[in-house]
CSV table of C-alpha atoms and ligand atoms in Angstrom, one decimal:
chain,number,residue,atom,x,y,z
J,89,UNK,CA,153.0,117.0,311.9
J,90,UNK,CA,155.2,119.9,313.0
J,91,UNK,CA,159.0,119.8,312.9
J,92,UNK,CA,162.0,122.2,313.2
J,93,UNK,CA,163.4,122.6,309.7
J,94,UNK,CA,166.8,124.1,308.9
J,95,UNK,CA,166.4,126.8,306.2
J,96,UNK,CA,169.6,128.7,305.9
J,97,UNK,CA,172.4,129.8,308.2
J,98,UNK,CA,170.9,131.3,311.4
J,99,UNK,CA,167.4,130.3,310.4
J,100,UNK,CA,165.2,127.4,311.4
J,101,UNK,CA,161.4,127.3,311.1
J,102,UNK,CA,158.6,125.2,312.6
J,103,UNK,CA,156.9,123.7,309.5
J,104,UNK,CA,154.4,121.1,308.5
J,105,UNK,CA,156.3,118.0,307.2
J,106,UNK,CA,155.1,114.6,306.2
J,107,UNK,CA,154.1,112.5,309.2
J,108,UNK,CA,156.6,110.0,310.6
J,109,UNK,CA,155.4,106.5,309.6
J,110,UNK,CA,156.6,102.9,309.9
J,111,UNK,CA,158.8,102.2,306.9
J,112,UNK,CA,160.3,98.9,307.9
J,113,UNK,CA,158.9,96.0,310.1
J,114,UNK,CA,161.6,96.7,312.7
J,115,UNK,CA,160.6,100.4,313.2
J,116,UNK,CA,158.6,102.0,315.8
J,117,UNK,CA,157.1,105.5,315.8
J,118,UNK,CA,157.5,107.5,318.9
J,119,UNK,CA,155.4,110.5,320.0
J,120,UNK,CA,158.0,112.9,321.2
J,121,UNK,CA,157.7,114.3,324.7
J,122,UNK,CA,161.1,115.9,324.9
J,123,UNK,CA,163.7,116.7,322.2
J,124,UNK,CA,166.8,118.7,323.2
J,125,UNK,CA,168.8,121.4,321.3
J,126,UNK,CA,172.5,120.5,321.2
J,127,UNK,CA,175.7,122.4,320.7
J,128,UNK,CA,176.1,120.0,317.7
J,129,UNK,CA,173.0,121.5,316.1
J,130,UNK,CA,174.6,124.9,316.3
J,131,UNK,CA,177.4,123.9,314.0
J,132,UNK,CA,174.8,123.2,311.3
J,133,UNK,CA,172.6,126.2,312.3
J,134,UNK,CA,175.6,128.5,311.8
J,135,UNK,CA,176.2,127.1,308.3
J,136,UNK,CA,179.5,125.6,309.5
J,137,UNK,CA,178.9,122.1,308.0
J,138,UNK,CA,177.8,120.7,304.7
J,139,UNK,CA,174.1,120.6,305.9
J,140,UNK,CA,171.6,121.4,303.2
J,141,UNK,CA,168.4,123.3,303.9
J,142,UNK,CA,165.4,121.0,304.7
J,143,UNK,CA,167.0,118.9,307.3
J,144,UNK,CA,164.6,118.2,310.3
J,145,UNK,CA,166.9,118.7,313.3
J,146,UNK,CA,166.8,116.8,316.6
J,147,UNK,CA,169.0,113.9,317.7
J,148,UNK,CA,168.2,113.9,321.5
J,149,UNK,CA,164.8,112.4,321.6
J,150,UNK,CA,162.5,110.7,324.1
J,151,UNK,CA,158.8,109.9,324.1
J,152,UNK,CA,156.0,107.3,324.1
J,153,UNK,CA,155.9,104.5,321.6
J,154,UNK,CA,152.8,105.1,319.4
J,155,UNK,CA,153.1,102.5,316.7
J,156,UNK,CA,155.0,99.2,316.5
J,157,UNK,CA,156.3,97.4,313.4
J,158,UNK,CA,155.4,93.7,312.9
J,159,UNK,CA,159.1,92.7,313.3
J,160,UNK,CA,159.5,94.4,316.7
J,161,UNK,CA,159.7,91.9,319.6
J,162,UNK,CA,160.5,93.8,322.8
J,163,UNK,CA,159.1,97.3,322.5
J,164,UNK,CA,155.3,97.8,323.0
J,165,UNK,CA,152.9,100.6,322.3
J,166,UNK,CA,152.8,102.9,325.3
J,167,UNK,CA,156.4,102.3,326.4
J,168,UNK,CA,158.3,105.3,327.5
J,169,UNK,CA,161.7,105.3,325.7
J,170,UNK,CA,164.8,107.4,325.1
J,171,UNK,CA,166.9,106.8,322.0
J,172,UNK,CA,170.7,107.2,321.6
J,173,UNK,CA,171.4,110.0,319.1
J,174,UNK,CA,173.2,107.2,317.1
J,175,UNK,CA,171.1,105.1,314.8
J,176,UNK,CA,172.6,101.6,314.9
J,177,UNK,CA,171.7,98.1,313.7
J,178,UNK,CA,172.9,96.0,316.5
J,179,UNK,CA,174.4,93.3,314.3
J,180,UNK,CA,177.3,94.7,312.3
J,181,UNK,CA,180.8,94.2,313.5
J,182,UNK,CA,181.1,97.6,315.1
J,183,UNK,CA,177.8,97.3,316.9
J,184,UNK,CA,178.7,93.9,318.1
J,185,UNK,CA,181.9,95.4,319.6
J,186,UNK,CA,179.8,98.1,321.4
J,187,UNK,CA,180.9,100.8,318.9
J,188,UNK,CA,177.4,101.8,318.0
J,189,UNK,CA,178.5,105.3,317.0
J,190,UNK,CA,180.2,103.7,314.0
J,191,UNK,CA,177.4,101.3,312.7
J,192,UNK,CA,178.2,100.0,309.3
J,193,UNK,CA,174.6,99.2,308.3
J,194,UNK,CA,172.5,102.3,308.8
J,195,UNK,CA,174.3,104.9,306.6
J,196,UNK,CA,175.7,103.2,303.5
J,197,UNK,CA,179.3,104.1,302.7
J,198,UNK,CA,179.9,105.7,306.1
J,199,UNK,CA,180.5,104.4,309.7
J,200,UNK,CA,177.8,105.9,311.9
J,201,UNK,CA,174.3,107.2,311.6
J,202,UNK,CA,172.2,109.7,313.6
J,203,UNK,CA,168.8,111.4,313.6
J,204,UNK,CA,168.6,114.9,312.0
J,205,UNK,CA,172.3,115.4,311.3
J,206,UNK,CA,174.4,116.2,308.2
J,207,UNK,CA,176.2,113.2,306.7
J,208,UNK,CA,174.6,110.8,309.2
J,209,UNK,CA,172.0,109.2,307.0
J,210,UNK,CA,168.4,109.8,305.9
J,211,UNK,CA,166.9,109.8,309.4
J,212,UNK,CA,164.8,112.8,310.2
J,213,UNK,CA,165.2,114.4,313.6
J,214,UNK,CA,162.9,114.4,316.6
J,215,UNK,CA,162.4,118.1,317.1
J,216,UNK,CA,159.0,117.2,315.8
J,217,UNK,CA,155.7,115.7,317.0
J,218,UNK,CA,156.8,112.2,316.0
J,219,UNK,CA,159.9,110.2,315.2
J,220,UNK,CA,160.5,107.1,313.2
J,221,UNK,CA,163.0,104.8,315.1
J,222,UNK,CA,164.7,102.1,313.0
J,223,UNK,CA,165.9,98.8,314.5
J,224,UNK,CA,163.7,99.7,317.5
J,225,UNK,CA,164.4,96.7,319.7
J,226,UNK,CA,168.0,97.8,319.7
J,227,UNK,CA,167.7,101.5,319.7
J,228,UNK,CA,165.0,102.2,322.3
J,229,UNK,CA,166.0,102.3,325.9
J,230,UNK,CA,163.0,101.7,328.1
J,231,UNK,CA,162.2,104.0,331.0
J,232,UNK,CA,160.0,103.7,334.0
J,233,UNK,CA,156.4,104.9,333.1
J,234,UNK,CA,155.2,108.2,334.2
J,235,UNK,CA,156.8,111.7,334.0
J,236,UNK,CA,159.4,111.4,336.7
J,237,UNK,CA,163.0,112.3,335.8
J,238,UNK,CA,161.9,113.5,332.4
J,239,UNK,CA,164.8,116.1,332.1
J,240,UNK,CA,167.4,113.6,333.5
J,241,UNK,CA,166.3,110.9,331.1
J,242,UNK,CA,166.2,113.2,328.1
J,243,UNK,CA,169.9,113.8,328.6
J,244,UNK,CA,170.5,110.0,328.1
J,245,UNK,CA,170.1,110.5,324.4
J,246,UNK,CA,173.4,112.3,324.1
J,247,UNK,CA,175.1,114.6,326.5
J,248,UNK,CA,175.3,112.5,329.7
J,249,UNK,CA,176.6,109.4,327.8
J,250,UNK,CA,178.8,111.6,325.6
J,251,UNK,CA,180.3,113.2,328.7
J,252,UNK,CA,180.8,109.8,330.2
J,253,UNK,CA,182.4,108.6,326.9
J,254,UNK,CA,184.9,111.5,327.0
J,255,UNK,CA,185.9,110.3,330.5
J,256,UNK,CA,186.1,106.7,329.2
J,257,UNK,CA,188.3,107.8,326.2
J,258,UNK,CA,190.6,109.5,328.6
J,259,UNK,CA,190.4,106.5,331.0
J,260,UNK,CA,189.7,108.7,333.9
J,261,UNK,CA,190.4,106.7,337.1
J,262,UNK,CA,189.9,107.2,340.8
J,263,UNK,CA,192.1,109.8,342.3
J,264,UNK,CA,193.2,111.4,339.1
J,265,UNK,CA,193.1,115.0,338.1
J,266,UNK,CA,191.3,116.0,334.9
J,267,UNK,CA,191.0,119.2,332.9
J,268,UNK,CA,187.9,119.7,330.7
J,269,UNK,CA,187.9,122.4,328.0
J,270,UNK,CA,184.4,123.7,327.4
J,271,UNK,CA,181.7,124.2,330.1
J,272,UNK,CA,178.8,123.7,327.7
J,273,UNK,CA,176.4,120.9,328.4
J,274,UNK,CA,178.9,118.3,327.1
J,275,UNK,CA,181.8,119.7,329.1
J,276,UNK,CA,179.7,119.9,332.3
J,277,UNK,CA,178.6,116.2,331.7
J,278,UNK,CA,182.2,115.2,331.1
J,279,UNK,CA,183.3,116.9,334.4
J,280,UNK,CA,180.3,115.3,336.2
J,281,UNK,CA,181.2,111.9,334.8
J,282,UNK,CA,184.8,112.3,335.8
J,283,UNK,CA,183.6,113.0,339.3
J,284,UNK,CA,181.3,109.9,339.2
J,285,UNK,CA,184.4,107.9,338.2
J,286,UNK,CA,186.3,109.2,341.3
J,287,UNK,CA,188.5,112.0,340.0
J,288,UNK,CA,190.2,113.9,342.8
J,289,UNK,CA,190.0,117.3,341.1
J,290,UNK,CA,188.4,118.5,337.9
J,291,UNK,CA,189.2,121.8,336.2
J,292,UNK,CA,186.7,123.1,333.7
J,293,UNK,CA,187.8,125.9,331.3
J,294,UNK,CA,185.4,128.3,329.6
J,295,UNK,CA,184.8,132.1,329.3
J,296,UNK,CA,181.1,132.3,330.1
J,297,UNK,CA,180.5,133.4,333.7
J,298,UNK,CA,177.1,131.6,334.0
J,299,UNK,CA,178.6,128.3,332.9
J,300,UNK,CA,181.7,128.8,335.1
J,301,UNK,CA,179.2,129.3,338.0
J,302,UNK,CA,177.7,125.9,337.3
J,303,UNK,CA,181.2,124.4,337.4
J,304,UNK,CA,181.7,125.8,340.8
J,305,UNK,CA,178.3,124.6,342.0
J,306,UNK,CA,179.0,121.1,341.0
J,307,UNK,CA,182.3,121.0,343.0
J,308,UNK,CA,184.8,121.4,340.2
J,309,UNK,CA,187.3,124.2,339.7
J,310,UNK,CA,186.3,126.9,337.1
J,311,UNK,CA,189.1,128.3,334.9
J,312,UNK,CA,188.3,131.5,333.0
J,313,UNK,CA,190.7,131.4,330.0
J,314,UNK,CA,190.2,135.0,329.2
J,315,UNK,CA,191.6,136.1,332.6
J,316,UNK,CA,195.0,134.5,332.0
J,317,UNK,CA,196.4,131.5,330.1
J,318,UNK,CA,194.3,128.4,330.9
J,319,UNK,CA,197.3,126.0,330.8
J,320,UNK,CA,199.3,128.2,333.2
J,321,UNK,CA,196.3,128.3,335.6
J,322,UNK,CA,196.0,124.5,335.4
J,323,UNK,CA,199.7,124.0,336.0
J,324,UNK,CA,199.6,126.4,338.9
J,325,UNK,CA,196.9,124.3,340.5
J,326,UNK,CA,198.8,121.0,340.0
J,327,UNK,CA,202.3,121.8,341.3
J,328,UNK,CA,203.5,122.6,337.8
J,329,UNK,CA,202.9,119.1,336.5
J,330,UNK,CA,199.6,119.4,334.7
J,331,UNK,CA,196.6,117.0,335.0
J,332,UNK,CA,196.6,113.3,334.6
J,333,UNK,CA,193.9,113.4,331.9
J,334,UNK,CA,192.3,115.9,329.6
J,335,UNK,CA,189.0,116.3,327.8
J,336,UNK,CA,188.0,118.4,324.7
J,337,UNK,CA,184.3,119.4,324.9
J,338,UNK,CA,184.6,122.3,322.5
J,339,UNK,CA,185.6,121.1,319.1
J,340,UNK,CA,186.7,123.0,315.9
J,341,UNK,CA,184.7,126.2,316.6
J,342,UNK,CA,187.0,127.0,319.6
J,343,UNK,CA,187.8,130.6,320.2
J,344,UNK,CA,191.1,132.2,321.4
J,345,UNK,CA,190.9,134.4,324.5
J,346,UNK,CA,190.6,137.5,322.2
J,347,UNK,CA,187.5,136.0,320.7
J,348,UNK,CA,188.6,134.9,317.2
J,349,UNK,CA,188.2,131.3,316.1
J,350,UNK,CA,191.3,129.1,316.3
J,351,UNK,CA,190.2,125.5,315.4
J,352,UNK,CA,193.2,123.7,317.0
J,353,UNK,CA,193.5,125.8,320.2
J,354,UNK,CA,191.8,123.3,322.5
J,355,UNK,CA,193.7,120.3,321.2
J,356,UNK,CA,197.0,122.1,321.5
J,357,UNK,CA,196.1,123.4,325.0
J,358,UNK,CA,195.3,119.9,326.1
J,359,UNK,CA,198.7,118.7,324.9
J,360,UNK,CA,200.3,121.3,327.1
J,361,UNK,CA,198.0,120.9,330.1
J,362,UNK,CA,198.1,117.1,330.5
J,363,UNK,CA,201.2,115.5,332.0
J,364,UNK,CA,203.5,113.2,330.1
J,365,UNK,CA,201.9,109.7,329.5
J,366,UNK,CA,198.4,111.1,330.1
J,367,UNK,CA,195.4,110.6,327.9
J,368,UNK,CA,193.0,112.8,326.1
J,369,UNK,CA,189.3,112.2,325.4
J,370,UNK,CA,188.1,114.3,322.4
J,371,UNK,CA,184.4,114.5,322.0
J,372,UNK,CA,184.2,118.1,320.8
J,373,UNK,CA,183.3,117.9,317.1
J,374,UNK,CA,185.9,118.1,314.2
J,375,UNK,CA,184.6,118.0,310.6
J,376,UNK,CA,186.2,117.2,307.3
J,377,UNK,CA,184.5,120.2,305.6
J,378,UNK,CA,183.9,123.6,307.2
J,379,UNK,CA,182.7,126.2,304.8
J,380,UNK,CA,183.5,129.0,307.3
J,381,UNK,CA,186.9,127.8,308.4
J,382,UNK,CA,189.5,130.5,309.0
J,383,UNK,CA,192.0,129.1,306.4
J,384,UNK,CA,192.1,126.9,303.3
J,385,UNK,CA,193.4,124.0,305.3
J,386,UNK,CA,190.8,124.4,308.1
J,387,UNK,CA,188.1,124.5,305.5
J,388,UNK,CA,189.2,121.0,304.6
J,389,UNK,CA,189.4,119.9,308.3
J,390,UNK,CA,193.2,120.0,308.4
J,391,UNK,CA,194.4,121.7,311.6
J,392,UNK,CA,197.9,122.6,312.9
J,393,UNK,CA,198.0,120.0,315.6
J,394,UNK,CA,201.2,119.9,317.7
J,395,UNK,CA,202.2,116.4,316.8
J,396,UNK,CA,205.8,116.8,318.1
J,397,UNK,CA,204.8,117.7,321.6
J,398,UNK,CA,202.1,115.1,321.6
J,399,UNK,CA,204.6,112.4,320.7
J,400,UNK,CA,207.3,113.7,323.0
J,401,UNK,CA,204.9,113.5,326.0
J,402,UNK,CA,203.8,110.0,325.1
J,403,UNK,CA,200.1,111.1,325.1
J,404,UNK,CA,197.2,109.0,323.9
J,405,UNK,CA,194.1,110.4,322.4
J,406,UNK,CA,190.6,108.9,321.7
J,407,UNK,CA,188.1,110.7,319.4
J,408,UNK,CA,184.8,110.4,317.7
J,409,UNK,CA,181.1,110.2,318.2
J,410,UNK,CA,180.1,108.7,321.5
J,411,UNK,CA,178.8,105.1,321.5
J,412,UNK,CA,175.7,106.1,323.6
J,413,UNK,CA,174.4,102.6,323.9
J,414,UNK,CA,177.5,101.5,325.7
J,415,UNK,CA,176.5,103.6,328.8
J,416,UNK,CA,172.9,104.7,328.6
J,417,UNK,CA,171.3,101.8,330.5
J,418,UNK,CA,173.9,102.0,333.3
J,419,UNK,CA,173.5,105.8,333.6
J,420,UNK,CA,169.7,105.4,333.5
J,421,UNK,CA,169.9,103.1,336.5
J,422,UNK,CA,172.1,105.6,338.3
J,423,UNK,CA,169.4,108.3,337.8
J,424,UNK,CA,166.7,105.9,339.1
J,425,UNK,CA,168.8,105.0,342.1
J,426,UNK,CA,169.4,108.7,342.9
J,427,UNK,CA,173.1,108.5,342.3
J,428,UNK,CA,173.2,110.8,339.3
J,429,UNK,CA,171.1,114.0,338.5
J,430,UNK,CA,172.5,115.3,335.2
J,431,UNK,CA,169.5,117.7,334.8
J,432,UNK,CA,171.3,120.4,336.8
J,433,UNK,CA,172.4,121.6,333.3
J,434,UNK,CA,168.9,122.1,332.0
J,435,UNK,CA,168.0,125.8,331.9
J,436,UNK,CA,165.0,126.0,329.6
J,437,UNK,CA,162.0,124.0,328.5
J,438,UNK,CA,160.0,125.6,325.7
J,439,UNK,CA,157.2,124.6,323.3
J,440,UNK,CA,158.3,123.4,319.9
J,441,UNK,CA,156.7,126.5,318.2
J,442,UNK,CA,159.3,128.6,320.0
J,443,UNK,CA,162.3,126.7,318.6
J,444,UNK,CA,163.4,129.5,316.3
J,445,UNK,CA,163.7,132.0,319.2
J,446,UNK,CA,165.3,129.3,321.4
J,447,UNK,CA,167.9,128.5,318.7
J,448,UNK,CA,168.8,132.2,318.4
J,449,UNK,CA,169.2,132.7,322.1
J,450,UNK,CA,171.1,129.5,322.7
J,451,UNK,CA,173.4,130.3,319.7
J,452,UNK,CA,174.0,133.7,321.1
J,453,UNK,CA,175.0,132.0,324.3
J,454,UNK,CA,172.7,134.4,326.2
J,455,UNK,CA,173.3,134.4,329.9
J,456,UNK,CA,171.8,131.4,331.5
J,457,UNK,CA,170.9,129.5,328.2
J,458,UNK,CA,172.8,126.3,329.0
J,459,UNK,CA,170.6,123.5,327.8
J,460,UNK,CA,167.2,123.9,326.0
J,461,UNK,CA,164.6,121.1,325.9
J,462,UNK,CA,161.7,121.4,323.4
J,463,UNK,CA,158.3,120.1,324.1
J,464,UNK,CA,156.3,119.1,321.0
J,465,UNK,CA,152.6,118.6,321.5
J,466,UNK,CA,150.9,118.1,318.2
J,467,UNK,CA,149.2,115.1,316.7
J,468,UNK,CA,149.8,113.2,313.4
J,469,UNK,CA,147.0,113.0,310.9
J,470,UNK,CA,144.9,109.9,311.4
J,471,UNK,CA,146.2,107.0,309.4
C,88,LIG,N1,181.4,113.3,320.1
C,88,LIG,C1,180.1,113.3,320.3
C,88,LIG,O1,179.4,112.3,320.3
C,88,LIG,C2,179.4,114.6,320.6
C,88,LIG,C3,178.1,114.6,321.1
C,88,LIG,C4,177.5,115.8,321.5
C,88,LIG,C5,178.2,117.0,321.2
C,88,LIG,N2,179.4,116.9,320.7
C,88,LIG,C6,180.2,118.2,320.5
C,88,LIG,O2,180.7,118.6,321.7
C,88,LIG,C7,180.9,120.0,321.6
C,88,LIG,C8,180.3,120.7,322.8
C,88,LIG,O3,178.9,120.6,322.8
C,88,LIG,P1,178.0,121.5,323.7
C,88,LIG,O4,176.6,121.2,323.5
C,88,LIG,O5,178.5,121.5,325.1
C,88,LIG,O6,178.3,122.9,323.0
C,88,LIG,P2,178.4,124.5,323.4
C,88,LIG,O7,178.6,125.2,322.1
C,88,LIG,O8,177.2,124.8,324.2
C,88,LIG,O9,179.6,124.6,324.4
C,88,LIG,C9,180.9,124.8,324.0
C,88,LIG,C10,181.6,125.7,325.0
C,88,LIG,O10,183.0,125.8,324.7
C,88,LIG,C11,183.4,127.1,325.1
C,88,LIG,N3,184.7,127.4,324.4
C,88,LIG,C12,184.9,127.9,323.2
C,88,LIG,N4,186.3,128.0,323.0
C,88,LIG,C13,186.9,127.6,324.1
C,88,LIG,C14,188.2,127.4,324.5
C,88,LIG,N5,189.2,127.8,323.6
C,88,LIG,N6,188.5,126.9,325.7
C,88,LIG,C15,187.5,126.6,326.5
C,88,LIG,N7,186.2,126.7,326.2
C,88,LIG,C16,185.9,127.2,325.0
C,88,LIG,C17,182.3,128.0,324.7
C,88,LIG,O11,182.3,129.2,325.5
C,88,LIG,C18,181.1,127.1,325.1
C,88,LIG,O12,180.6,127.3,326.5
C,88,LIG,C19,180.4,120.5,320.3
C,88,LIG,O13,181.5,120.5,319.4
C,88,LIG,C20,179.4,119.3,319.9
C,88,LIG,O14,179.3,119.2,318.5
C,88,LIG,C21,180.0,115.8,320.4
C,89,LIG,ZN1,173.5,116.3,320.9
C,90,LIG,ZN1,175.6,98.3,313.2
């Protein structure tokens, strides 16, 4: 089968790889209909993680169940399913508590597993014709048959639940004001989720005009942080007070207005932009090892975080991988009911073979390249 394989910084290739097969009785194999490219993939693509060449990328996967292990009870051949990017067991103490982003079973010696991601276990990604899904009864979310809502449902693998998780970590409540740093797909979904939760006003900070236009179209307030200081702009909009809540949807590759990377700039901006006693939801990625970090400390994941101001303001902060399974069923049902249409962020759908070009353009943040969905179409060899 064909798959997108990481070769070296700024290079992926579509290659023939061994077919995805059942390896355990609790597995299914899914024929992928859609697999999205994520901003998280770009950290690996740019050589800014410990990712080794050879990884098959793709953690945002949906498709049709092709083959079912003998120990699977609920999922049937032909089911249309979407999988959380987290691989989880369903029975460890973190899974039982709903914290499936921190499963203790699937990635020995580590809390949390994912498809096609550095340090997240041996699971190959789904930017491929087929995907092996472990603990399939737990990890597959069933979808209505057919092709309806394909783009909306594909976003249930990661960015819609992750955006919702950011709002949950920040405890966004009706009537509150929220600032979101980053108008990439995750930031847009965090803003959208905040609005679904009843926020009165949502500010979204970025520098890219095309993304800021989407912010405006969705009814939030765009803030261009290259025009003037983002925190000052947010304070001016909130009577000098700052917002009730704040969300980081950028992570460690954040850039200063002048363009150079400053890994803690978003965290420290949030500390300034959110009012005393507020809460921060941090889903933008921070890593313990960044080969391209701008300082020795940053290369070891140690950032200059303004702890003093954070404490003084009595702020709270939640971090980490999103527990997609905690929200994906509810968000699916909002899509089916017509109460949520997250696919407004989808800009491109391209055949799997064109993945190298799509990665390049998405990584260059070319105008209009907001969210790219890949469509594999190949078959496995007959077994
Ligand atoms: N926690 C999770 O479970 C989870 C899941 C998915 C993605 N992520 C992470 O979320 C982050 C965003 O993902 P994405 O797909 O939207 O990525 P993206 O790279 O498309 O978007 C990031 C955006 O941040 C903007 N930005 C950079 N510096 C900024 C600054 N100082 N202030 C404001 N905006 C700034 C960029 O212009 C860009 O538009 C990534 O770090 C990704 O790894 C985390
Ligand atoms: Zn993702
Ligand atoms: Zn578990």
